[in-house]
Short mmCIF file of C-alpha atoms in Angstrom, two decimals:
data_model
loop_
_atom_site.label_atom_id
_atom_site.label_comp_id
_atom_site.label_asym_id
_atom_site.label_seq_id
_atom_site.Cartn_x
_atom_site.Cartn_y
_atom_site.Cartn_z
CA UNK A 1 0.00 0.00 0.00
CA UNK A 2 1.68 3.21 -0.87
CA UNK A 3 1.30 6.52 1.13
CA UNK A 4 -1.03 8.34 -1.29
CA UNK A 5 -3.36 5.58 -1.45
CA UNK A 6 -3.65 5.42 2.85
CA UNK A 7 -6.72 6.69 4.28
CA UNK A 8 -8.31 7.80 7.06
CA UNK A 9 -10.71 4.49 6.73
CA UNK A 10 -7.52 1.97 6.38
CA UNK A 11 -6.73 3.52 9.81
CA UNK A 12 -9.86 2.96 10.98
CA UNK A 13 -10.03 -0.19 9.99
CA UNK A 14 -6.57 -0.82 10.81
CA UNK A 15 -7.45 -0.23 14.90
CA UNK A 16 -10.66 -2.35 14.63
CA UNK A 17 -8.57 -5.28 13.59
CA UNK A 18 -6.15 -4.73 16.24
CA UNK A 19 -7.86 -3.78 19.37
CA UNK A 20 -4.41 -3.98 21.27
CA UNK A 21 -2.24 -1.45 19.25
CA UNK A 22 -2.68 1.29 22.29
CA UNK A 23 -1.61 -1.62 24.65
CA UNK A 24 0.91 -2.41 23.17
CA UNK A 25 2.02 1.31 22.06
CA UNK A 26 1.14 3.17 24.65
CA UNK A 27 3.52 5.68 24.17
CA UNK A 28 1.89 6.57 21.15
CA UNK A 29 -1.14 6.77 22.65
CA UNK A 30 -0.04 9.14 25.08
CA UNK A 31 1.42 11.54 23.18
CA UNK A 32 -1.61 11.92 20.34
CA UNK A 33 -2.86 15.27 20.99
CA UNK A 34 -6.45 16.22 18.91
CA UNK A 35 -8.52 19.66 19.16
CA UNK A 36 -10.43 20.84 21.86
CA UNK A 37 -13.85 20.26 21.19
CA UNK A 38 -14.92 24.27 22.32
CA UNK A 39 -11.37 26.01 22.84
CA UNK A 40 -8.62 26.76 20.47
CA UNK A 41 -6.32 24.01 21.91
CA UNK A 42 -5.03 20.60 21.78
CA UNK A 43 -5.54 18.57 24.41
CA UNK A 44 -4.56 14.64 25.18
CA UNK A 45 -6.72 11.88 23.67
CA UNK A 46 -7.62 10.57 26.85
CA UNK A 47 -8.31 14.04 28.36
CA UNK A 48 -10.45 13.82 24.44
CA UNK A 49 -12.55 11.08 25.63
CA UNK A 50 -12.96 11.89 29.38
CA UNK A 51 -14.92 15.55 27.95
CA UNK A 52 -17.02 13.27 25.24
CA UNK A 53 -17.84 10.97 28.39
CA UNK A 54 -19.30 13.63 30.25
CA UNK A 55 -21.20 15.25 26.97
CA UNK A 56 -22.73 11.92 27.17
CA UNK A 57 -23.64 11.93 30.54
CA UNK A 58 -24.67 15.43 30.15
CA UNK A 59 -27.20 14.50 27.15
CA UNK A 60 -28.57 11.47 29.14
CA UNK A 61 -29.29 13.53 32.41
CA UNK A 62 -30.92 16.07 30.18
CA UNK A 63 -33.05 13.37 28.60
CA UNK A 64 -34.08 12.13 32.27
CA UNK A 65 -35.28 15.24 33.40
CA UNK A 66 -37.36 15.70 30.30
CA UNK A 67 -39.10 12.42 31.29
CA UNK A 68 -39.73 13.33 34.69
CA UNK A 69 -41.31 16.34 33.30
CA UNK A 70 -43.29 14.77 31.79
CA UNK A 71 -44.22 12.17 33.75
CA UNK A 72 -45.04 14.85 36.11
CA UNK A 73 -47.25 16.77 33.62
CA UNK A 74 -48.95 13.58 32.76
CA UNK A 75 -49.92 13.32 36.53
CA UNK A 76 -51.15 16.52 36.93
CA UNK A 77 -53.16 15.90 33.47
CA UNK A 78 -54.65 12.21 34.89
CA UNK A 79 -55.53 14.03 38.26
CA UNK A 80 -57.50 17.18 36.63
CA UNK A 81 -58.95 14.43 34.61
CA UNK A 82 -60.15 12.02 37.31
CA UNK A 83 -61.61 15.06 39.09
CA UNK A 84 -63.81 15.74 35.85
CA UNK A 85 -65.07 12.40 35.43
CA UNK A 86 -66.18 12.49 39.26
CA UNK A 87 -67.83 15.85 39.47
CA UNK A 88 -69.72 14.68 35.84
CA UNK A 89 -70.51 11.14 38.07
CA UNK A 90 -72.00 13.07 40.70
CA UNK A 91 -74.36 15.09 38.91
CA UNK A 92 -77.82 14.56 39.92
CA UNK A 93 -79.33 16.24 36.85
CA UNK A 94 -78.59 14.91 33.83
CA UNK A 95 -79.96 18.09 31.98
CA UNK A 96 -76.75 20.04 33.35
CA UNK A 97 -74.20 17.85 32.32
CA UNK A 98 -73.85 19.30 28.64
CA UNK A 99 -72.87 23.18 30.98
CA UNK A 100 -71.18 21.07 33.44
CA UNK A 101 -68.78 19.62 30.87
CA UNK A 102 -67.67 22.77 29.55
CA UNK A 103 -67.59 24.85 32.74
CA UNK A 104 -65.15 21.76 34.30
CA UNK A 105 -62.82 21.48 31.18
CA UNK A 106 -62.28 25.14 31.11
CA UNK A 107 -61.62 25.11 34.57
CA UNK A 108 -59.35 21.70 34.50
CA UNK A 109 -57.50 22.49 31.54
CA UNK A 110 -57.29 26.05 31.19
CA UNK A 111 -58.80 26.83 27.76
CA UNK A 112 -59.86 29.91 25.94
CA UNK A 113 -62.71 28.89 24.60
CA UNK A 114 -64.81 25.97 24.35
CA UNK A 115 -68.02 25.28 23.22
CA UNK A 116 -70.63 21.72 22.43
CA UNK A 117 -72.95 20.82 20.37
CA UNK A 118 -75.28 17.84 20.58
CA UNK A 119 -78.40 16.19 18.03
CA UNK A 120 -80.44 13.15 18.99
CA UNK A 121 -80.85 14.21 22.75
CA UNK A 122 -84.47 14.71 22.85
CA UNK A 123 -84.45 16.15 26.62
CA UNK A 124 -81.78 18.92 24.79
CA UNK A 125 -83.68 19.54 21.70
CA UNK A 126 -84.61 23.19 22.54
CA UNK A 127 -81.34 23.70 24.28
CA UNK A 128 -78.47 26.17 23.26
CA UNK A 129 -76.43 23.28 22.55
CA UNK A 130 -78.52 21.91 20.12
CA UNK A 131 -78.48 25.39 17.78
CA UNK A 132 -76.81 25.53 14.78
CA UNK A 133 -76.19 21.93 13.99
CA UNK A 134 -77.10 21.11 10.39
CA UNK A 135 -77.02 18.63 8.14
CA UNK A 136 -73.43 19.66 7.07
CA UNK A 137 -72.09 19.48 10.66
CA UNK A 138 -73.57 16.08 11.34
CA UNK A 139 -71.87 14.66 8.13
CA UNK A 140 -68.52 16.64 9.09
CA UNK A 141 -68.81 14.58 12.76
CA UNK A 142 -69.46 11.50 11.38
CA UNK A 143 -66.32 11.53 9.04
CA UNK A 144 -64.39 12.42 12.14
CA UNK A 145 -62.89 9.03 13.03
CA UNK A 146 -60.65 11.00 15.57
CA UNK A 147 -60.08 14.15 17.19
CA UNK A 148 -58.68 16.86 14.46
CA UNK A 149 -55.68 19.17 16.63
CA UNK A 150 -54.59 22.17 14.66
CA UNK A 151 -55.01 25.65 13.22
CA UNK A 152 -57.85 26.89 12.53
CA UNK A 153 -59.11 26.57 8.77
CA UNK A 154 -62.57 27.68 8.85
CA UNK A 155 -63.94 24.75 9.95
CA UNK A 156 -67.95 25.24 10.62
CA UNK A 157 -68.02 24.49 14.32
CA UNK A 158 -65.42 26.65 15.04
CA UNK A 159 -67.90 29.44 14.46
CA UNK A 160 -69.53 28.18 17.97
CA UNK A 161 -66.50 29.69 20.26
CA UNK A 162 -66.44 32.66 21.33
CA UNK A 163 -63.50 33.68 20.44
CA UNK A 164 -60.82 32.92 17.28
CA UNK A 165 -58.57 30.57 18.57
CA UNK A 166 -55.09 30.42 17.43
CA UNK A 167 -55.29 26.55 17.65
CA UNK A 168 -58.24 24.21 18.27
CA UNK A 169 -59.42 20.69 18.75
CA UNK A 170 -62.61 19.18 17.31
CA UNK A 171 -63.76 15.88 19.25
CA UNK A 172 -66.61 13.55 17.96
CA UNK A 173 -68.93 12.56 20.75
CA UNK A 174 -70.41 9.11 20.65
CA UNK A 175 -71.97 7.06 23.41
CA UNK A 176 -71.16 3.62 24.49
CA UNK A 177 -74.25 2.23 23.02
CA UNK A 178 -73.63 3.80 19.10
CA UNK A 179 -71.01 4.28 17.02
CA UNK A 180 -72.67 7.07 15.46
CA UNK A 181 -72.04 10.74 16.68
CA UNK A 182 -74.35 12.64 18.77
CA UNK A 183 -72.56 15.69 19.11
CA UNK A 184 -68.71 17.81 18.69
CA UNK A 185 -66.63 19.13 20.95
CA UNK A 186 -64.52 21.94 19.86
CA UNK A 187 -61.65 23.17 22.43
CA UNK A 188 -60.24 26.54 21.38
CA UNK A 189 -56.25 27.61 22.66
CA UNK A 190 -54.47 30.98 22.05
CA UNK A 191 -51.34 29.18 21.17
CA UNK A 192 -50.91 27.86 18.84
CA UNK A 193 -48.71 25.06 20.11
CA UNK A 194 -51.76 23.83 22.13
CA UNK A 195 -53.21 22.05 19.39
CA UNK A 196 -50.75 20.34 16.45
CA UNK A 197 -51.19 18.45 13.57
CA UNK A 198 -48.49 16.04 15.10
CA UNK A 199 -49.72 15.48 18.88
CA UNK A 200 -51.41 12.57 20.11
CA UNK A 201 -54.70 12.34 20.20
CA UNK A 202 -55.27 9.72 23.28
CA UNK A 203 -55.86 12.08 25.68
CA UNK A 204 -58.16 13.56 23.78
CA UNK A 205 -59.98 10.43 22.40
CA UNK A 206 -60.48 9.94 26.12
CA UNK A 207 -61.86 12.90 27.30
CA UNK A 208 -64.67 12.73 24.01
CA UNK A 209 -64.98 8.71 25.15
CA UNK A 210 -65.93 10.37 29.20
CA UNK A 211 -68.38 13.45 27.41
CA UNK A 212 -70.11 10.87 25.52
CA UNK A 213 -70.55 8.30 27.58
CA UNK A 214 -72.24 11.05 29.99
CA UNK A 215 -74.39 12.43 27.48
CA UNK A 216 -75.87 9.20 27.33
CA UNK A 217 -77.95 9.45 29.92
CA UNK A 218 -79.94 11.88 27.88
CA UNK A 219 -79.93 9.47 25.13
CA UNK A 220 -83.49 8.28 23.99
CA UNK A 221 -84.54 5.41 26.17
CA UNK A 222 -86.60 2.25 24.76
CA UNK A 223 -89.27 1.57 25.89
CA UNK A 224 -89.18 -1.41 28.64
CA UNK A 225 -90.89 -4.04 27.81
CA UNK A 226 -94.57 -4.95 29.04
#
């Protein structure tokens, strides 16, 4: 092999195939000197490998603390949650649970805006949640096989909030007995972080999965049998 054709790789591959060379040089070894990662020195390539060691270490601490974050946050989330699903439980009126819902989740979860809509609840039928649901937001629900997070994009039931949100969610309602949607819930955020294209949606599948399931009670009965 002559010198011009020696490379960088044949050295490399060189050092694989002979894990002992340092041992057995060590004084070569000891006197390699490379560049300082973030000064305009050379330093030892032991003294090298000690500072990538503790980048390492560095980048895996950093990593552990971003998962007790959010283990934390996820806490705090299952908490505000359970605390919704009881006060909805304990309800005596099932009338008040379409307010209830979004007077807790605003409170819970700190949203700008947030507004429901429900069809097929005949004890809600002349309610404010029942208003402006047409035939174009029923078909819009039931090709809403999951929660859409995102910008806004003139989507009809935004129109419901309040407020323009910088980022909203849209959840199809269903109850336990029908896979069919009896109402949206739309959760408006003035970030627009809040609500991505890109987040998961399980949370959110569960807290539509908890509104339905307690709209059901208003759900049309049939009729016992004689």
């Amino acid at each position: 092999m002559t010198q011009d054709a020696f490379t960088a790789r044949d050295v490399a591959d060189y050092l694989r195939s002979n894990p002992d060379f340092f041992e057995t040089h060590a004084d070569v070894f000891a006197s390699l000197n490379v560049p300082h990662p973030h000064e305009a020195r050379a330093i030892s390539l032991g003294e090298r490998q000690i500072l990538t060691l503790r980048a390492r270490v560095k980048e895996h601490e950093h990593r552990l603390m971003q998962l007790l974050h959010n283990a934390g946050g996820n806490e705090r989330i299952n908490q505000s949650l359970m605390q919704w699903c009881a006060r909805m439980l304990s309800e005596p009126d099932a009338e008040r649970i379409p307010a209830h819902i979004i007077r807790s989740l605003s409170d819970q979860f700190d949203l700008s805006a947030i507004a429901l809509r429900v069809w097929d609840l005949p004890a809600l039928e002349d309610s404010e949640f029942a208003q402006d649901v047409d035939a174009g937001i029923r078909a819009y629900a039931d090709n809403l096989t999951q929660p859409y997070c995102g910008p806004l994009k003139d989507q009809e039931p935004a129109r419901w909030l309040a407020s323009e949100p910088a980022s909203l969610a849209i959840l199809p309602l269903r109850t336990l007995n029908s896979p069919t949607p009896i109402g949206l819930l739309v959760l408006g955020a003035n970030e627009a972080g809040r609500f991505t294209p890109d987040m998961g949606t399980d949370f959110l599948s569960l807290i539509a999965s908890l509104a339905g399931a307690a709209l059901g009670r208003l759900a049309r009965q049939a009729p016992e049998p004689d």
